[in-house]
GROMACS .gro file of N, CA and C in nm:
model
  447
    1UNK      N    1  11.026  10.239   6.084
    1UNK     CA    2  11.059  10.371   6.036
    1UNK      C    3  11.177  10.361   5.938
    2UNK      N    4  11.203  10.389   5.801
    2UNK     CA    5  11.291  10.411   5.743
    2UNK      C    6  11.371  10.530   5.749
    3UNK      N    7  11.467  10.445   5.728
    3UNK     CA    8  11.614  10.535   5.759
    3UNK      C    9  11.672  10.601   5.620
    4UNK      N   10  11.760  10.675   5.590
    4UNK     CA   11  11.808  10.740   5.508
    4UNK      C   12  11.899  10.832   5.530
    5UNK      N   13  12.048  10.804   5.470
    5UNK     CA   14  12.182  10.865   5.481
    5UNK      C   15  12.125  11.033   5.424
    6UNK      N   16  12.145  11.084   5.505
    6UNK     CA   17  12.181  11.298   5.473
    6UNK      C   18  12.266  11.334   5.459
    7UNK      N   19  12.371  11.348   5.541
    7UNK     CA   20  12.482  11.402   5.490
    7UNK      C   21  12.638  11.417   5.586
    8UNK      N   22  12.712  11.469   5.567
    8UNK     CA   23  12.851  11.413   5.659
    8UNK      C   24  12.893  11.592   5.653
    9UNK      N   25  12.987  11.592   5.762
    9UNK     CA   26  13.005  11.736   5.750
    9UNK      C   27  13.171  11.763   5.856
   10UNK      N   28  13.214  11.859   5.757
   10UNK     CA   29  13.312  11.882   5.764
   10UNK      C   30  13.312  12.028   5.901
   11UNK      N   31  13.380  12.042   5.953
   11UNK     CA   32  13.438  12.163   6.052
   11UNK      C   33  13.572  12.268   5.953
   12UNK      N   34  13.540  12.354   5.936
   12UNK     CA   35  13.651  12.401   5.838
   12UNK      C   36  13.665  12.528   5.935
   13UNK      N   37  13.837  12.539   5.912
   13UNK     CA   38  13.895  12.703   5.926
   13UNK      C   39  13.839  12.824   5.817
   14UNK      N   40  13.827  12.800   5.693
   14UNK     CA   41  13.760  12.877   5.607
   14UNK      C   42  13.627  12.813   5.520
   15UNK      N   43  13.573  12.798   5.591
   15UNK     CA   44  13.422  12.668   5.458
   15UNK      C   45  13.401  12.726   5.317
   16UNK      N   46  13.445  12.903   5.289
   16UNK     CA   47  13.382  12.951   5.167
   16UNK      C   48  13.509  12.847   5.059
   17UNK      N   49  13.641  12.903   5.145
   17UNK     CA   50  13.775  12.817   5.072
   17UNK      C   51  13.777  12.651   5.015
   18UNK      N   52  13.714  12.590   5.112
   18UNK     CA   53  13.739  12.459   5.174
   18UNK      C   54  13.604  12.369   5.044
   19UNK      N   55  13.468  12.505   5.062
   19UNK     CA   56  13.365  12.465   4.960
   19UNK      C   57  13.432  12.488   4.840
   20UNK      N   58  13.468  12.564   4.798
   20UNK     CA   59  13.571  12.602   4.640
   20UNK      C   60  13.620  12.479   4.624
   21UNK      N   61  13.685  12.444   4.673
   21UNK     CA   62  13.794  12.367   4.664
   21UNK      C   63  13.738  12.201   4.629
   22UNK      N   64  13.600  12.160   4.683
   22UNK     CA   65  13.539  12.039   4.606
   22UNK      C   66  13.465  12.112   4.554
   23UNK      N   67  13.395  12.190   4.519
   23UNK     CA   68  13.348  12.224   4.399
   23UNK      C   69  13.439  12.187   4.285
   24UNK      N   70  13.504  12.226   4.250
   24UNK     CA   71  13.657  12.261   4.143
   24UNK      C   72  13.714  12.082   4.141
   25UNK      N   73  13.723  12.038   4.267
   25UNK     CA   74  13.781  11.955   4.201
   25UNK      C   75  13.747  11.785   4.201
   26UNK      N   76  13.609  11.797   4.312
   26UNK     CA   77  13.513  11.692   4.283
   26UNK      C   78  13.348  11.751   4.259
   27UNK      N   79  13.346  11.793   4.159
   27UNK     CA   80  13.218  11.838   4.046
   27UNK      C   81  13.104  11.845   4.187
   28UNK      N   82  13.133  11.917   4.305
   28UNK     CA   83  13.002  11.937   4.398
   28UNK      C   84  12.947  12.044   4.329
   29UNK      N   85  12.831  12.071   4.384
   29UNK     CA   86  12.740  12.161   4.348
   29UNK      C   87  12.664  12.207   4.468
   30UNK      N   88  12.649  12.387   4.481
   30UNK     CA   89  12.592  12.420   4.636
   30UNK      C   90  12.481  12.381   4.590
   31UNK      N   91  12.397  12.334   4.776
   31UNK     CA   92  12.269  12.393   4.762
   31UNK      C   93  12.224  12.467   4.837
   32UNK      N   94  12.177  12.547   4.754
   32UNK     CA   95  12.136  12.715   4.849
   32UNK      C   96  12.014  12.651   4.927
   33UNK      N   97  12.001  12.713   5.062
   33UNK     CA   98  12.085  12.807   5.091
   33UNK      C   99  12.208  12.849   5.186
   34UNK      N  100  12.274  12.920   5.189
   34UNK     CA  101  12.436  12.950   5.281
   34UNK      C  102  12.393  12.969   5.426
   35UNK      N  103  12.399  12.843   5.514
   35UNK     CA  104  12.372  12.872   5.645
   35UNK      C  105  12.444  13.006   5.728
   36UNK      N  106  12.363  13.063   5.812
   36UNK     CA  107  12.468  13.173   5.919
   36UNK      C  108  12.315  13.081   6.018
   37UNK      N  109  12.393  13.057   6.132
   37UNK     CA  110  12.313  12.993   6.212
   37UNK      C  111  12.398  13.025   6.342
   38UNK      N  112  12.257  13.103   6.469
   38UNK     CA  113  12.282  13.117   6.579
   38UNK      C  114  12.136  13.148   6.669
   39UNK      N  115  12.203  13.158   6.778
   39UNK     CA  116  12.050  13.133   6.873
   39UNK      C  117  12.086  13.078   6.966
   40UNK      N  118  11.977  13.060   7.097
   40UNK     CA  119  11.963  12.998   7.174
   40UNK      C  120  11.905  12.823   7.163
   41UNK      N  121  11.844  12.835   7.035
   41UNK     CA  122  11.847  12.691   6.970
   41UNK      C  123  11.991  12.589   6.988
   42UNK      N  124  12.048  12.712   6.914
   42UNK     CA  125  12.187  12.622   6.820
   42UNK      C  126  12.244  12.610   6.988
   43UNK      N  127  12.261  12.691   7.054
   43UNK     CA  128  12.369  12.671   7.196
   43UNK      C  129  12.295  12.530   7.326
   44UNK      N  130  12.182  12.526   7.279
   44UNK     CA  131  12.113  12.403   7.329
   44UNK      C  132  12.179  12.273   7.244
   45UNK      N  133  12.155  12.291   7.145
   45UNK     CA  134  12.218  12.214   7.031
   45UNK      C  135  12.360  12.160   7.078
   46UNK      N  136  12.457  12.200   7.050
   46UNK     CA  137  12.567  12.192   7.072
   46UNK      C  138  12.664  12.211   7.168
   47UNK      N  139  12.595  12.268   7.274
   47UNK     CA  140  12.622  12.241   7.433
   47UNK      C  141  12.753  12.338   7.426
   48UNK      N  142  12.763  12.440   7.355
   48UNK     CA  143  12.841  12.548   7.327
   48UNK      C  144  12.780  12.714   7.377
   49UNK      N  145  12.856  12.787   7.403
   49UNK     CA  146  12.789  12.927   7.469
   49UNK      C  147  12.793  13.028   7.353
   50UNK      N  148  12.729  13.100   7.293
   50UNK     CA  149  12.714  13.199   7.179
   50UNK      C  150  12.809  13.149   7.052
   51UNK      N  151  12.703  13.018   7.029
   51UNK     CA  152  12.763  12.943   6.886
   51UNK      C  153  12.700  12.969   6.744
   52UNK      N  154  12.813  13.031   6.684
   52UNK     CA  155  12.776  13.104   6.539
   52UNK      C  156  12.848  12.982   6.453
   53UNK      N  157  12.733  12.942   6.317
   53UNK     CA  158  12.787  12.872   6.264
   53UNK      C  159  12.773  12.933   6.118
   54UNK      N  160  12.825  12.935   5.995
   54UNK     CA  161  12.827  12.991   5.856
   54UNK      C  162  12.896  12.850   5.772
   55UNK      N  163  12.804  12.843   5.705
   55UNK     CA  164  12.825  12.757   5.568
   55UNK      C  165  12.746  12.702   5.453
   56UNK      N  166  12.784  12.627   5.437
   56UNK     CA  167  12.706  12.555   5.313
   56UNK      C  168  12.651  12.447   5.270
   57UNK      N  169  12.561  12.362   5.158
   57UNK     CA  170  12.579  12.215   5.185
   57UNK      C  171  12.609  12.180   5.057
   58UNK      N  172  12.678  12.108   5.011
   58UNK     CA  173  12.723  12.110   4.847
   58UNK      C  174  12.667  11.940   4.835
   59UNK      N  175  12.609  11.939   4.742
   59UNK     CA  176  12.521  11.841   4.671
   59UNK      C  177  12.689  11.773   4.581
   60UNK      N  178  12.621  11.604   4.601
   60UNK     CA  179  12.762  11.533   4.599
   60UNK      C  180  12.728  11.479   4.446
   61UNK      N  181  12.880  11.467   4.365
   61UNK     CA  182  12.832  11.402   4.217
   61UNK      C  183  12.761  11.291   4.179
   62UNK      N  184  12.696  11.294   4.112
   62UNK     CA  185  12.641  11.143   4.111
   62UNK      C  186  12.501  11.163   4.157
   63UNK      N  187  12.423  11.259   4.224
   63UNK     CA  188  12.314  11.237   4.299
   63UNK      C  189  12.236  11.348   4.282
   64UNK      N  190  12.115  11.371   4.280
   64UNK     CA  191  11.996  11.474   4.271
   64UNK      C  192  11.979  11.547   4.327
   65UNK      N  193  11.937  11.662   4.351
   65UNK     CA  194  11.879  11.780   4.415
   65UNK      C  195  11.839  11.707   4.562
   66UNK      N  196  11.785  11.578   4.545
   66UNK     CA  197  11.719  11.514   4.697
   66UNK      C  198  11.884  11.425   4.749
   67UNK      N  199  11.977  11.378   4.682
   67UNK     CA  200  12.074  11.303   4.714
   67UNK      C  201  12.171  11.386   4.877
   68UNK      N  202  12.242  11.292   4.869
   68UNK     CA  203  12.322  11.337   5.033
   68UNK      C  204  12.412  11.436   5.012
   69UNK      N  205  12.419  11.507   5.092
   69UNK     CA  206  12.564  11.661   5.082
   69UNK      C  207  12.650  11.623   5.196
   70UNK      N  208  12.742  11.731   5.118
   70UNK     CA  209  12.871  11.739   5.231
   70UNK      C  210  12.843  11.878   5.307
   71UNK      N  211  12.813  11.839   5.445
   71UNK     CA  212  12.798  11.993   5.487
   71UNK      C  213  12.958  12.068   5.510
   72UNK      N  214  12.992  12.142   5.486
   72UNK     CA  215  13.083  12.218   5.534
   72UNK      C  216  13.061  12.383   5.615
   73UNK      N  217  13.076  12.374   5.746
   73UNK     CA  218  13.055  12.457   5.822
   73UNK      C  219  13.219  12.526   5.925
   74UNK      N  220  13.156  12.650   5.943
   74UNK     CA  221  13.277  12.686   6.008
   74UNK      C  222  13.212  12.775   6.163
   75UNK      N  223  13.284  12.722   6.227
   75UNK     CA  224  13.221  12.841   6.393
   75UNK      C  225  13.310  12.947   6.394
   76UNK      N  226  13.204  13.001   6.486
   76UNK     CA  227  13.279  13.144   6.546
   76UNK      C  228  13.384  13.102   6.631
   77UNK      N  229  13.429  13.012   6.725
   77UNK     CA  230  13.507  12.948   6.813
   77UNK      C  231  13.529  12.798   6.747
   78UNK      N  232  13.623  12.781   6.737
   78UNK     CA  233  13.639  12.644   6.662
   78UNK      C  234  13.848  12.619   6.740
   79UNK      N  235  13.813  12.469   6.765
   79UNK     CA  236  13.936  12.419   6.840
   79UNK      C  237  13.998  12.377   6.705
   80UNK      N  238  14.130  12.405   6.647
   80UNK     CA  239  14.221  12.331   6.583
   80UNK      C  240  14.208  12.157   6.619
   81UNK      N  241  14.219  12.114   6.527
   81UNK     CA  242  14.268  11.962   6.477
   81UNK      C  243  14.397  11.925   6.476
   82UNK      N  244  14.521  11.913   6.507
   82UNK     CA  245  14.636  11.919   6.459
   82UNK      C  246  14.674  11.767   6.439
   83UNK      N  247  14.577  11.654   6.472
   83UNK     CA  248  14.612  11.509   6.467
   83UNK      C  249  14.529  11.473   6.329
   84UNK      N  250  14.505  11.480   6.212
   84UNK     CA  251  14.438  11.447   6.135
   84UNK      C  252  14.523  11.334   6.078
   85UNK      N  253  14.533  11.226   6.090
   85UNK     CA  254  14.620  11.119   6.063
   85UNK      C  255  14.572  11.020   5.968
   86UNK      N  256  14.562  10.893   5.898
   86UNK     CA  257  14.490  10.789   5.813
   86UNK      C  258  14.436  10.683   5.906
   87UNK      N  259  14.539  10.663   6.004
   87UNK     CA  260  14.511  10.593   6.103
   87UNK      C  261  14.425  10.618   6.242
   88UNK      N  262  14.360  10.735   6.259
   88UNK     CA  263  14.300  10.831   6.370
   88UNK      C  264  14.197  10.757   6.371
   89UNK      N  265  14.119  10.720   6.553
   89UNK     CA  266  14.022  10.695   6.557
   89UNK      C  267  13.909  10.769   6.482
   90UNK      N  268  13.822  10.702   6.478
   90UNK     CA  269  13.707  10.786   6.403
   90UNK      C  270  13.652  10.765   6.283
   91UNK      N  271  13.589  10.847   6.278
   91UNK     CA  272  13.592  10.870   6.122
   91UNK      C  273  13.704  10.903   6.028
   92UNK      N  274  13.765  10.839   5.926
   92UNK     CA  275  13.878  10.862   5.838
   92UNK      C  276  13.887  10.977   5.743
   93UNK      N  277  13.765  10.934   5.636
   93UNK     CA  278  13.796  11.017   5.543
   93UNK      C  279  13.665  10.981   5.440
   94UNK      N  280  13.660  11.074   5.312
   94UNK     CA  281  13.528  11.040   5.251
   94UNK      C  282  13.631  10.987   5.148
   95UNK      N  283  13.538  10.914   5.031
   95UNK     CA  284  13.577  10.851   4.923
   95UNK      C  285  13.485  10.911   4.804
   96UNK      N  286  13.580  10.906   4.691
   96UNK     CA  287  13.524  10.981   4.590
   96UNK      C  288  13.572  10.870   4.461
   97UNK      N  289  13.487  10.784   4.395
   97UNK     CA  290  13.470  10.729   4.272
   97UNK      C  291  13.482  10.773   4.169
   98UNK      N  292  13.585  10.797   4.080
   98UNK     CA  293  13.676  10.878   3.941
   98UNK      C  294  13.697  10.788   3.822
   99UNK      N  295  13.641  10.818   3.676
   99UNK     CA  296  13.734  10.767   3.612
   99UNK      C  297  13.889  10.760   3.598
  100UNK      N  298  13.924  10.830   3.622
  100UNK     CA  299  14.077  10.855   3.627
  100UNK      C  300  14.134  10.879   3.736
  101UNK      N  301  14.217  10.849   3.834
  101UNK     CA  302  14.227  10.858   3.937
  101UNK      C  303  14.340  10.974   3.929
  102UNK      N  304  14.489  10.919   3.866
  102UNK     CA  305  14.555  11.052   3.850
  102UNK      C  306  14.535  11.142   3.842
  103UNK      N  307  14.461  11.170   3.708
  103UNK     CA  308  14.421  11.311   3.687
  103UNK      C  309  14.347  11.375   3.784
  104UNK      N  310  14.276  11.334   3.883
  104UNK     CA  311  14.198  11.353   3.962
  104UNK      C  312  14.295  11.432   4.083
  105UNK      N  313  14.402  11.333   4.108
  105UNK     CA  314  14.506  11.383   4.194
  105UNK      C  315  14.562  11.459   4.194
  106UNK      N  316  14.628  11.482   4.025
  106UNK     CA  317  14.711  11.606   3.993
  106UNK      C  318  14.601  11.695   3.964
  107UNK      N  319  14.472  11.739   3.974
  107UNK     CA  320  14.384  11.870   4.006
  107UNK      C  321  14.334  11.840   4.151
  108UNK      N  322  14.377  11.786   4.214
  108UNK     CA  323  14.337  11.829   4.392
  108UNK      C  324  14.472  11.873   4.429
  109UNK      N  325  14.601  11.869   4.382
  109UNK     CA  326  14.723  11.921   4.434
  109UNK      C  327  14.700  12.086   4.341
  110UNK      N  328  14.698  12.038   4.195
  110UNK     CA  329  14.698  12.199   4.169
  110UNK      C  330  14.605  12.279   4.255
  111UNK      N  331  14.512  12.208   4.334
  111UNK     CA  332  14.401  12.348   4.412
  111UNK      C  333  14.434  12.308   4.520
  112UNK      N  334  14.562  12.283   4.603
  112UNK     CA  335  14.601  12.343   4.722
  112UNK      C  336  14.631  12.201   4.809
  113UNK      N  337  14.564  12.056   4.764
  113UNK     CA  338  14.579  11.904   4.801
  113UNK      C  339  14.698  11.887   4.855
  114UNK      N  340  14.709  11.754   4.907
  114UNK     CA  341  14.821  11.660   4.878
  114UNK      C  342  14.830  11.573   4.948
  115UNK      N  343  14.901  11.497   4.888
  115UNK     CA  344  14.928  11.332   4.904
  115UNK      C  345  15.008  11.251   5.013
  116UNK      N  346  14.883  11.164   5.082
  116UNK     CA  347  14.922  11.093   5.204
  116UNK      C  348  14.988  10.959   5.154
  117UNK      N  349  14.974  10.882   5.079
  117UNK     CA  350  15.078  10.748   4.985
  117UNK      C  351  15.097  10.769   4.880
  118UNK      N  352  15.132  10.678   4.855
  118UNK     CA  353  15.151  10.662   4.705
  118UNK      C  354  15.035  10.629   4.616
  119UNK      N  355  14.988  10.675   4.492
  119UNK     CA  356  14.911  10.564   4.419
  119UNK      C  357  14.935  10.414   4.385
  120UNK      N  358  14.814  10.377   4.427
  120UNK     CA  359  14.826  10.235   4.401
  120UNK      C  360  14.720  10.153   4.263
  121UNK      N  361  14.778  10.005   4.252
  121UNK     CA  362  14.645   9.912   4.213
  121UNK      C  363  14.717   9.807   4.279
  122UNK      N  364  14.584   9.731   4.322
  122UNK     CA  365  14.593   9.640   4.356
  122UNK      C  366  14.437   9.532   4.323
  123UNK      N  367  14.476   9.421   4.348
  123UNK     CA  368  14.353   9.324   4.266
  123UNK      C  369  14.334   9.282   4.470
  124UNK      N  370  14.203   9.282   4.465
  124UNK     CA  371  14.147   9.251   4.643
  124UNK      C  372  14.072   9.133   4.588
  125UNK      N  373  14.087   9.046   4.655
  125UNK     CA  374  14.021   8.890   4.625
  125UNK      C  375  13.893   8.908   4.693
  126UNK      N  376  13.806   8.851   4.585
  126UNK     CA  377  13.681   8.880   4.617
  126UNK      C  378  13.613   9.010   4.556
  127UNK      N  379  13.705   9.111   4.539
  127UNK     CA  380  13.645   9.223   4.569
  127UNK      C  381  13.638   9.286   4.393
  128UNK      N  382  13.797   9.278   4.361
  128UNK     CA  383  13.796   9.323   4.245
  128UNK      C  384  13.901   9.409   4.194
  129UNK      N  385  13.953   9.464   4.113
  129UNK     CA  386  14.134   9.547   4.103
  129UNK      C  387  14.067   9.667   4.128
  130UNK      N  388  14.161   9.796   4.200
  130UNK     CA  389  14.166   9.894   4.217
  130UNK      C  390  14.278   9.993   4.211
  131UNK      N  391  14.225  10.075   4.169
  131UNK     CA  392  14.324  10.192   4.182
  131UNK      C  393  14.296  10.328   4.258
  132UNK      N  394  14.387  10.335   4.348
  132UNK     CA  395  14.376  10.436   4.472
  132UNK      C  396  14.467  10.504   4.539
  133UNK      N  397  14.422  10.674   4.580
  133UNK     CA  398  14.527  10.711   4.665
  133UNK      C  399  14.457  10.775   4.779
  134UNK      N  400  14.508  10.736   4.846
  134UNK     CA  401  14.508  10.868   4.976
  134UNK      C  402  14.517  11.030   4.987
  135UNK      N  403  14.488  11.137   4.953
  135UNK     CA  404  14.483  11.265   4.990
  135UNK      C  405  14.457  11.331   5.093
  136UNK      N  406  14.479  11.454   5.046
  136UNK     CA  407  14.413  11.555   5.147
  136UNK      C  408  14.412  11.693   5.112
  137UNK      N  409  14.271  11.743   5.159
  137UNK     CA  410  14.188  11.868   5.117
  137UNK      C  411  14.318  11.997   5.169
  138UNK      N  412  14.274  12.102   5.137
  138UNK     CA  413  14.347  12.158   5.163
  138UNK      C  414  14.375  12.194   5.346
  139UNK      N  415  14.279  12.168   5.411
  139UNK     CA  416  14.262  12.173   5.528
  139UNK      C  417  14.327  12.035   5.580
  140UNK      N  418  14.356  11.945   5.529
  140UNK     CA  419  14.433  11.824   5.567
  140UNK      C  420  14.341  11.690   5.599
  141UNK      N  421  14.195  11.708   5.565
  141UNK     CA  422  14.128  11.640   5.566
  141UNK      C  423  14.111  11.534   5.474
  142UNK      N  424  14.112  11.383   5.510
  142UNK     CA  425  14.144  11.290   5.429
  142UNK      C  426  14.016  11.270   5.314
  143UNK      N  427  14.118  11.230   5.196
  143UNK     CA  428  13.990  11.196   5.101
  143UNK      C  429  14.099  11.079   5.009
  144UNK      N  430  13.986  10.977   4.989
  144UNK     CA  431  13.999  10.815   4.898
  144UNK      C  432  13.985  10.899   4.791
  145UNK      N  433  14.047  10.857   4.643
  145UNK     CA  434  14.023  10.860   4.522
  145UNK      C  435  14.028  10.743   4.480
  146UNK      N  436  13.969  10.649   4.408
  146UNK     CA  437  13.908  10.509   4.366
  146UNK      C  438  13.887  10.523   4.229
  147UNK      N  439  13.945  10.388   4.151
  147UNK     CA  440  13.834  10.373   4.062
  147UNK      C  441  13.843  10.200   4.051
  148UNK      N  442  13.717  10.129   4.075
  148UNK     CA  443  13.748  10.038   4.067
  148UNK      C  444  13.706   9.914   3.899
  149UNK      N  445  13.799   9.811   3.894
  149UNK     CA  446  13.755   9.725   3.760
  149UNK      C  447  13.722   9.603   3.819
   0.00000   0.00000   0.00000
């Protein structure tokens, strides 16, 4: 049976905000249509009691109408995050491939971002020179900016 990556998805305090916000400043694009999802389905689903979910799935740069999205969803009951760290078990953070990495940075701070290190380059043996920083969405969710030579 073949396999095939769909998509990664975010938990947001506001998803309409949170979707703006890579739209604007990593070239996503929605694809309709705007989930409102509830039922006795979804509470089987998610092992949650009268779970309302509202959002979106924004189609990622680089990829087609069929390519992978970022879901961003928000519940009716949703637990705060307050440990969102670089180092946190788990899943980290997504990565986003830029010609320009700065510029990239200084328009994720003008729309609400900001910065977990410093920018870097560095040459990785084997691998190849890079230039990279650490961020975060406005929700504090980590995101790579890359570009590599």
């Amino acid at each position: 049976m073949a396999t095939k990556f769909s998509h990664i998805n975010i938990i947001s305090k506001n998803w309409k905000k949170l979707s703006d916000f890579y739209i604007r400043v990593f070239d996503c694009r929605p694809k309709p249509p705007q989930r409102d999802l509830s039922g006795e389905w979804l509470d089987r689903l998610t092992s949650l009691s009268n779970a309302s979910i509202k959002g979106m799935h924004l189609l990622l740069p680089g990829y087609d109408i069929a390519g992978p999205t970022l879901e961003i969803f928000e519940y009716n009951d949703e637990i705060i995050n307050t440990s969102k760290k670089i180092n946190l078990e788990g899943f980290g953070h997504i990565a986003f491939a830029v010609e320009d990495v700065e510029l990239k940075l200084n328009l994720l701070l003008e729309n609400g971002g900001s910065v977990v290190g410093r920018l870097i380059d560095a040459e990785i043996d084997g691998v190849g020179k890079i230039t990279v920083v650490y961020a975060k969405d406005p929700e504090g969710n980590i995101i790579e900016i890359q570009k590599w030579e």
